[in-house]
Short mmCIF file of C-alpha atoms and ligand atoms in Angstrom, two decimals:
data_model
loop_
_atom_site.label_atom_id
_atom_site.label_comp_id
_atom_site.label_asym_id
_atom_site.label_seq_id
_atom_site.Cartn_x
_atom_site.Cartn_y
_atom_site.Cartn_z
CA UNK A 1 -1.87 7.27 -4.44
CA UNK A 2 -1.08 3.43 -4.29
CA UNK A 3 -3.22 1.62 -1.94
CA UNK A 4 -2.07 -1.84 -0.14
CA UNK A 5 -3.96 -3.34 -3.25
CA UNK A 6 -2.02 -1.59 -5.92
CA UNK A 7 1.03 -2.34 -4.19
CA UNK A 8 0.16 -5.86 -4.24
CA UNK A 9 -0.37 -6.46 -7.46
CA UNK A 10 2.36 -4.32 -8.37
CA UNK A 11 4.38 -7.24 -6.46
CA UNK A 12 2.45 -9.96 -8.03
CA UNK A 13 3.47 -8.40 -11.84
CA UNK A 14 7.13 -7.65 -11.20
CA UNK A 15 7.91 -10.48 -8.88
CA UNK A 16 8.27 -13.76 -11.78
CA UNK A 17 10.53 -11.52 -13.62
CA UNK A 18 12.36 -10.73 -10.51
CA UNK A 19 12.92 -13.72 -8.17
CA UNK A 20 15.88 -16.28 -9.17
CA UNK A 21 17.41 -13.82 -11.24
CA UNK A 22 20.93 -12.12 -10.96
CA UNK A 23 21.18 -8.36 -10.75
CA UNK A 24 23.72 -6.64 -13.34
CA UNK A 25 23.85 -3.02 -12.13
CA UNK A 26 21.72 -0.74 -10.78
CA UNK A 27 21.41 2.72 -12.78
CA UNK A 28 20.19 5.94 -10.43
CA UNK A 29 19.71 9.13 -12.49
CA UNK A 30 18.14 11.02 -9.73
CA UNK A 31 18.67 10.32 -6.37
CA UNK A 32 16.16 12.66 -4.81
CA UNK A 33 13.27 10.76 -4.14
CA UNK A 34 11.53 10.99 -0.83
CA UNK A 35 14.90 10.36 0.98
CA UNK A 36 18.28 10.34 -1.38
CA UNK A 37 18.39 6.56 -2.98
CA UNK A 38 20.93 4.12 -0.28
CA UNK A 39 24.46 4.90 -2.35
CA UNK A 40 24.72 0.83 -1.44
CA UNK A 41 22.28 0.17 -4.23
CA UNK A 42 24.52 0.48 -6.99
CA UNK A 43 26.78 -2.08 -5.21
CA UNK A 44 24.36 -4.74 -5.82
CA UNK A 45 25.83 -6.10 -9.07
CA UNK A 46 26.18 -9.82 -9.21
CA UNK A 47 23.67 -10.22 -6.32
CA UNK A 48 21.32 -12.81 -6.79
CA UNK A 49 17.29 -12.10 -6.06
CA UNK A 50 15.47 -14.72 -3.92
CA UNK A 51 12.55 -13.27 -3.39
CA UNK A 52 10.52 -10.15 -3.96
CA UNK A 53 8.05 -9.71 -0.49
CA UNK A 54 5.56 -7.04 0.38
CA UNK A 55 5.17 -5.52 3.62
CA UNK A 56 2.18 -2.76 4.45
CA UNK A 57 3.22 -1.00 1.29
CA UNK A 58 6.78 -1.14 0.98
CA UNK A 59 7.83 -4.20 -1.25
CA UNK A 60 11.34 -5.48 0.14
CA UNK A 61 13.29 -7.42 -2.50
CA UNK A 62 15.33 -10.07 -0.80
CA UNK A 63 18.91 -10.36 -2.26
CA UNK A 64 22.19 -12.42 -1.58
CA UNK A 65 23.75 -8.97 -0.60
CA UNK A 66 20.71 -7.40 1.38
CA UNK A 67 17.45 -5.74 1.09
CA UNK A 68 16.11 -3.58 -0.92
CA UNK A 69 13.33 -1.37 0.36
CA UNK A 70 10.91 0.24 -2.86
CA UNK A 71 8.02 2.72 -1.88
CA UNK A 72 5.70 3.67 -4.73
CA UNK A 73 4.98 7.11 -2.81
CA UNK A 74 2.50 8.91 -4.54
CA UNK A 75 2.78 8.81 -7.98
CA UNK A 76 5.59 5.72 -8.56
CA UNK A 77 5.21 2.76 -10.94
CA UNK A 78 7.35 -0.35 -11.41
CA UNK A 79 7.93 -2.16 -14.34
CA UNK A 80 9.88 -4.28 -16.43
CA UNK A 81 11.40 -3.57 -19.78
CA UNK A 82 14.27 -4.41 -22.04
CA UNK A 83 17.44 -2.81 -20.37
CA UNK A 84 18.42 -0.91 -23.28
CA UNK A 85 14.68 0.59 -23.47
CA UNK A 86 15.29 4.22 -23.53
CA UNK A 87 14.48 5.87 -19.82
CA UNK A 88 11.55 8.89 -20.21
CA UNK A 89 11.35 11.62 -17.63
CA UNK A 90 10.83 10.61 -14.19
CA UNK A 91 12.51 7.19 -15.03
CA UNK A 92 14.75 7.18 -11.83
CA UNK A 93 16.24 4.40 -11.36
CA UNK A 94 16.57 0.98 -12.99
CA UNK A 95 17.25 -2.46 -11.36
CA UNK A 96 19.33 -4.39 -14.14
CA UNK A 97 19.36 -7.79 -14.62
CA UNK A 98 21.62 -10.43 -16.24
CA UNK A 99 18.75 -11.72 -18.31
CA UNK A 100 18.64 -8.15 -20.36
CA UNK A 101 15.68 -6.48 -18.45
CA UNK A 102 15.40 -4.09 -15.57
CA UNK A 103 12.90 -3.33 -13.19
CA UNK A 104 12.38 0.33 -13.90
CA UNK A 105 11.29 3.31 -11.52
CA UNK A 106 9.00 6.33 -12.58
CA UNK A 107 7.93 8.63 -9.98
CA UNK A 108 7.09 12.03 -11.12
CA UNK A 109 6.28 13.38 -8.01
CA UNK A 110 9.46 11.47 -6.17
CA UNK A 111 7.82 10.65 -2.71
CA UNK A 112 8.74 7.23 -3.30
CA UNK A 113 11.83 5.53 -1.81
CA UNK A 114 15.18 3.43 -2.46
CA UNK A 115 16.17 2.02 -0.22
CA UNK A 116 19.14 -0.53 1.25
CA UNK A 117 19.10 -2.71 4.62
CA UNK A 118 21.77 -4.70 5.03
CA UNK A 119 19.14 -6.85 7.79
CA UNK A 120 15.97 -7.91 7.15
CA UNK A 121 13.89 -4.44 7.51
CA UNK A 122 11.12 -5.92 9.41
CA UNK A 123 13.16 -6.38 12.06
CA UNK A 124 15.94 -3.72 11.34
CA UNK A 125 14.69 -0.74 9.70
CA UNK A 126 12.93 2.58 11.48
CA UNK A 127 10.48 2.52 8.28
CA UNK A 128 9.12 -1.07 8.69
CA UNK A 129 9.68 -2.60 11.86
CA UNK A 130 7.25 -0.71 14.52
CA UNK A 131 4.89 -1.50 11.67
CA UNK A 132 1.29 -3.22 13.10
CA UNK A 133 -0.10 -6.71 11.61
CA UNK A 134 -1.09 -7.17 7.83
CA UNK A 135 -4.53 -7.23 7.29
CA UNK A 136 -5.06 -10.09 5.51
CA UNK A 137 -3.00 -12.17 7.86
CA UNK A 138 -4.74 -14.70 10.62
CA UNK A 139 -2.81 -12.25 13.52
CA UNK A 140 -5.74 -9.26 12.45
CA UNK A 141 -8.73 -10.34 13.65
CA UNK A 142 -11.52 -8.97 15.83
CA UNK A 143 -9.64 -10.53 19.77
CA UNK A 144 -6.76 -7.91 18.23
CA UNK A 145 -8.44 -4.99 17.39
CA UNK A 146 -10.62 -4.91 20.08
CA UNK A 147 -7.64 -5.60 22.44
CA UNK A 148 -5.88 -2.66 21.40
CA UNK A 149 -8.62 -0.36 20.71
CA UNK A 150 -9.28 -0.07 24.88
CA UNK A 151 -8.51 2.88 26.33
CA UNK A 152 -8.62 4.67 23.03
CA UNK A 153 -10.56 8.06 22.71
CA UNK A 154 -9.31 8.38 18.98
CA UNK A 155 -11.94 7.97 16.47
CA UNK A 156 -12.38 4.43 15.40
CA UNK A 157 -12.01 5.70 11.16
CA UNK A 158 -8.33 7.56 12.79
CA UNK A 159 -7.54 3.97 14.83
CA UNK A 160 -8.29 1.28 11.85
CA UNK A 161 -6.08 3.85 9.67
CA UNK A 162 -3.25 3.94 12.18
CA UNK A 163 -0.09 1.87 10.65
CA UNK A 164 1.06 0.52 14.42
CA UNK A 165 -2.54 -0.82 14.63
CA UNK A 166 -2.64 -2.51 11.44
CA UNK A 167 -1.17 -1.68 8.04
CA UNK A 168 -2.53 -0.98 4.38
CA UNK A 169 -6.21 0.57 5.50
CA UNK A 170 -6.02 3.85 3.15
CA UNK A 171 -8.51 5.97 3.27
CA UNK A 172 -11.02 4.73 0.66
CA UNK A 173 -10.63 1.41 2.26
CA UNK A 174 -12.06 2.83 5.85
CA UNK A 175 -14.58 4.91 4.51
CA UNK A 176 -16.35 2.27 2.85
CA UNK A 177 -15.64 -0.38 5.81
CA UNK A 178 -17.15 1.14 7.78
CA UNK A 179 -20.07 2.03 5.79
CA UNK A 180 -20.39 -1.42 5.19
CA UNK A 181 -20.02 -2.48 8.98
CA UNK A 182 -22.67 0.96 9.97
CA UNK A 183 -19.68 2.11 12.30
CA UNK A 184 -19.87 6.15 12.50
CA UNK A 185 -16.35 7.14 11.76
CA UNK A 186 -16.23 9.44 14.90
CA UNK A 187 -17.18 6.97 17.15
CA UNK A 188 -14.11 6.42 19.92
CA UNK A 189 -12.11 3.28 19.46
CA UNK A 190 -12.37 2.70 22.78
CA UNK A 191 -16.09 2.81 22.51
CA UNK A 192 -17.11 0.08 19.93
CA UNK A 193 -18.21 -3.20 21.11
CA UNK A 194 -16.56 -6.71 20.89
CA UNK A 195 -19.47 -7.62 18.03
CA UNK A 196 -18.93 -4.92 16.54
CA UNK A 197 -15.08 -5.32 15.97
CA UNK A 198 -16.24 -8.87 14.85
CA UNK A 199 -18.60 -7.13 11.98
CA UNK A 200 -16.10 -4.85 11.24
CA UNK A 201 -13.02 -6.68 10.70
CA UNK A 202 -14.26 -9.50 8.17
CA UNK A 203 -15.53 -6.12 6.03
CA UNK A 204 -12.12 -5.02 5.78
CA UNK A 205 -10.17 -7.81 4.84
CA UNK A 206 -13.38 -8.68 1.94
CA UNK A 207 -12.47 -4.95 1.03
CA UNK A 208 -8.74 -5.10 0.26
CA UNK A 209 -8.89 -8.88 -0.94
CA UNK A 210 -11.62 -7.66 -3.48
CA UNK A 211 -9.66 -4.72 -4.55
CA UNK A 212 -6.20 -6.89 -4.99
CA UNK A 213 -8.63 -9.62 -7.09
CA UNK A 214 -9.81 -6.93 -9.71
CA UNK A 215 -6.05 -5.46 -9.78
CA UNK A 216 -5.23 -9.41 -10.83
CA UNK A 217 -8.14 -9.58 -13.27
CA UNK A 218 -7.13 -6.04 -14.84
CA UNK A 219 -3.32 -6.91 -14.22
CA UNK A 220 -1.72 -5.00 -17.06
CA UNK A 221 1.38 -6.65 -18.91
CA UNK A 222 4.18 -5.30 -16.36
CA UNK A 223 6.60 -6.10 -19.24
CA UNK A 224 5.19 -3.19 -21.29
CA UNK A 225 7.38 -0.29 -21.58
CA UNK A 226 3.49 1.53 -21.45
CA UNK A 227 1.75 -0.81 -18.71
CA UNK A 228 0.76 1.56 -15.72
CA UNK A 229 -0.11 -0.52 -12.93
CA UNK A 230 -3.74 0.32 -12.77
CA UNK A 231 -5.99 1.86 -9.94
CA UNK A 232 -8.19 0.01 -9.81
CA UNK A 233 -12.43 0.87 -10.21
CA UNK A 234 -13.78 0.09 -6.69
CA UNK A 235 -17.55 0.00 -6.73
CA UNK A 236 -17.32 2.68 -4.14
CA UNK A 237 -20.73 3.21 -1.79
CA UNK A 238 -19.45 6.15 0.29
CA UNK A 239 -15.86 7.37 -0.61
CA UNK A 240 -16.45 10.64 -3.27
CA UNK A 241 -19.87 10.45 -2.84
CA UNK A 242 -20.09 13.39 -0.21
CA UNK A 243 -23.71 15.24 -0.53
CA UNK A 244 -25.13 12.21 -2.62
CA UNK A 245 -28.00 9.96 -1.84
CA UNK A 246 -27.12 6.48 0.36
CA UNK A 247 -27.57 3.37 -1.77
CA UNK A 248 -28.67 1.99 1.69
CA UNK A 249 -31.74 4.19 2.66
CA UNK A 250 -31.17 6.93 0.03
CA UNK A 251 -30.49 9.61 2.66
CA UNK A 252 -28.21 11.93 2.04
CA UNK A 253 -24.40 11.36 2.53
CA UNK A 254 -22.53 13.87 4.72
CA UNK A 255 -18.84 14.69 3.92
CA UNK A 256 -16.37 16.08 7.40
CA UNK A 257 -12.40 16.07 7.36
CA UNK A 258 -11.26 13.57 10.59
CA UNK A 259 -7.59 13.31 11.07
CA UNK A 260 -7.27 16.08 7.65
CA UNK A 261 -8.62 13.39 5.65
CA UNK A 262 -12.08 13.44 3.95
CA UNK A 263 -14.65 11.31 5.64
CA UNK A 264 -18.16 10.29 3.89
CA UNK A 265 -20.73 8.49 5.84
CA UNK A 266 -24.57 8.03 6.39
CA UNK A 267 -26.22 9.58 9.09
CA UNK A 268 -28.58 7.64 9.43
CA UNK A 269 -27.13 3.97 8.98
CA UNK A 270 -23.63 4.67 10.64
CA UNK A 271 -24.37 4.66 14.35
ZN1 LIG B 301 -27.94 5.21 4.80
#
């Protein structure tokens, strides 16, 4: 599935073939994705594209005639190709331009979304605007997490994930955090310590900087009909490692489901 990473440099690929450019027509050949694709969308012709902006991991394309909300879901990939490039299966919609490409869809498991807000979705739409801070922005920090992590009895691996408390921390990205910060994952929110939020926090912005910077360095050519945004190799100490040996003290790694998601941690260093 697309991480915050992925997502990121998905926007950093499509967005200089995107932004200043006009939009032709917009082509839907199934509208079924994870909710039916806005019927507005394919009034979007002659709209011009100012900006192409990613929030938590919906990228929001700013137009003269509204936004556009695109979710990758679980299995969707953007790209840009010659308009008259012939569409393959799962290619379901295109985003035409005037300058003879298209921003193309493929999703073939169709949890992704199309979307159309006629107001700036932060502030307008259900999806996006009860959304928490961005990670990587000056507003997360340790004051903020700790703040709202009072009162919490929720594990602290459930809380970090939690969208209202801040967005883009998938689940590889909080298993090895908190490896890295020696948080146990079942520990209550409520419970950790001030320093410890300040440990923790720097950890996971390193984490989803680092991933974005090897999805730049491994950036594939989002102008070929073939280039799969990749996902991306993480040097992964805990996450699919259930059962093996710590690289920290070499004991052995225990694997539990928290919140139905698989959780991999050490014992021994994870207090
Ligand atoms: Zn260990």
């Amino acid at each position: 599935m697309p991480e915050l990473p992925e997502v990121e440099v998905s926007r950093r690929g499509v967005a200089p073939h995107l932004e200043n450019q006009e939009i032709s027509h917009v082509i839907v050949r199934d509208h079924r994705l994870r909710w039916p694709v806005s019927a507005e969308l394919e009034q979007l012709g002659g709209a011009h594209i100012s900006q192409v902006e990613r929030r938590a991991k919906y990228l929001i394309l700013h137009t003269s005639k509204g936004y556009v909300i695109v979710h990758l879901g679980m299995s969707g990939a953007l790209r840009v190709v010659p308009a008259e490039t012939p569409p393959v299966k799962h290619d379901h919609v295109d985003l035409v331009l005037t300058s003879g490409f298209c921003l193309r869809f493929n999703d073939p498991r169709r949890f992704g979304c199309w979307l159309y807000s006629k107001e700036h979705p932060s502030l307008a739409h259900p999806l996006l605007c009860e959304l928490g801070p961005e990670p990587l922005t000056d507003v997360f920090d340790a004051d903020y997490l700790f703040a709202a992590s009072r009162g919490r009895q929720q594990s602290i691996k459930t809380f970090i994930m939690d969208n209202h408390v801040v967005v883009g921390v998938g689940n590889i990205y909080a298993n090895e955090s908190l490896f890295k910060a020696g948080i146990h994952p079942k520990r209550a929110a409520g419970k950790v310590s001030k320093q410890r939020y300040q440990k923790l926090v720097p950890i996971i912005k390193a984490t989803l900087a680092k991933a974005i910077e090897q999805g730049g360095t491994t950036l594939q050519d989002f102008t070929q009909v073939d280039g799969q945004p990749g996902y991306f190799k993480q040097e992964l100490m805990v996450y699919g490692r259930g059962g093996k040996l710590c690289m920290a003290c070499s004991g052995r790694l225990k694997e539990i489901r928290l919140g139905q998601r698989s959780t991999v941690y050490c014992p021994s260093c994870q207090r």
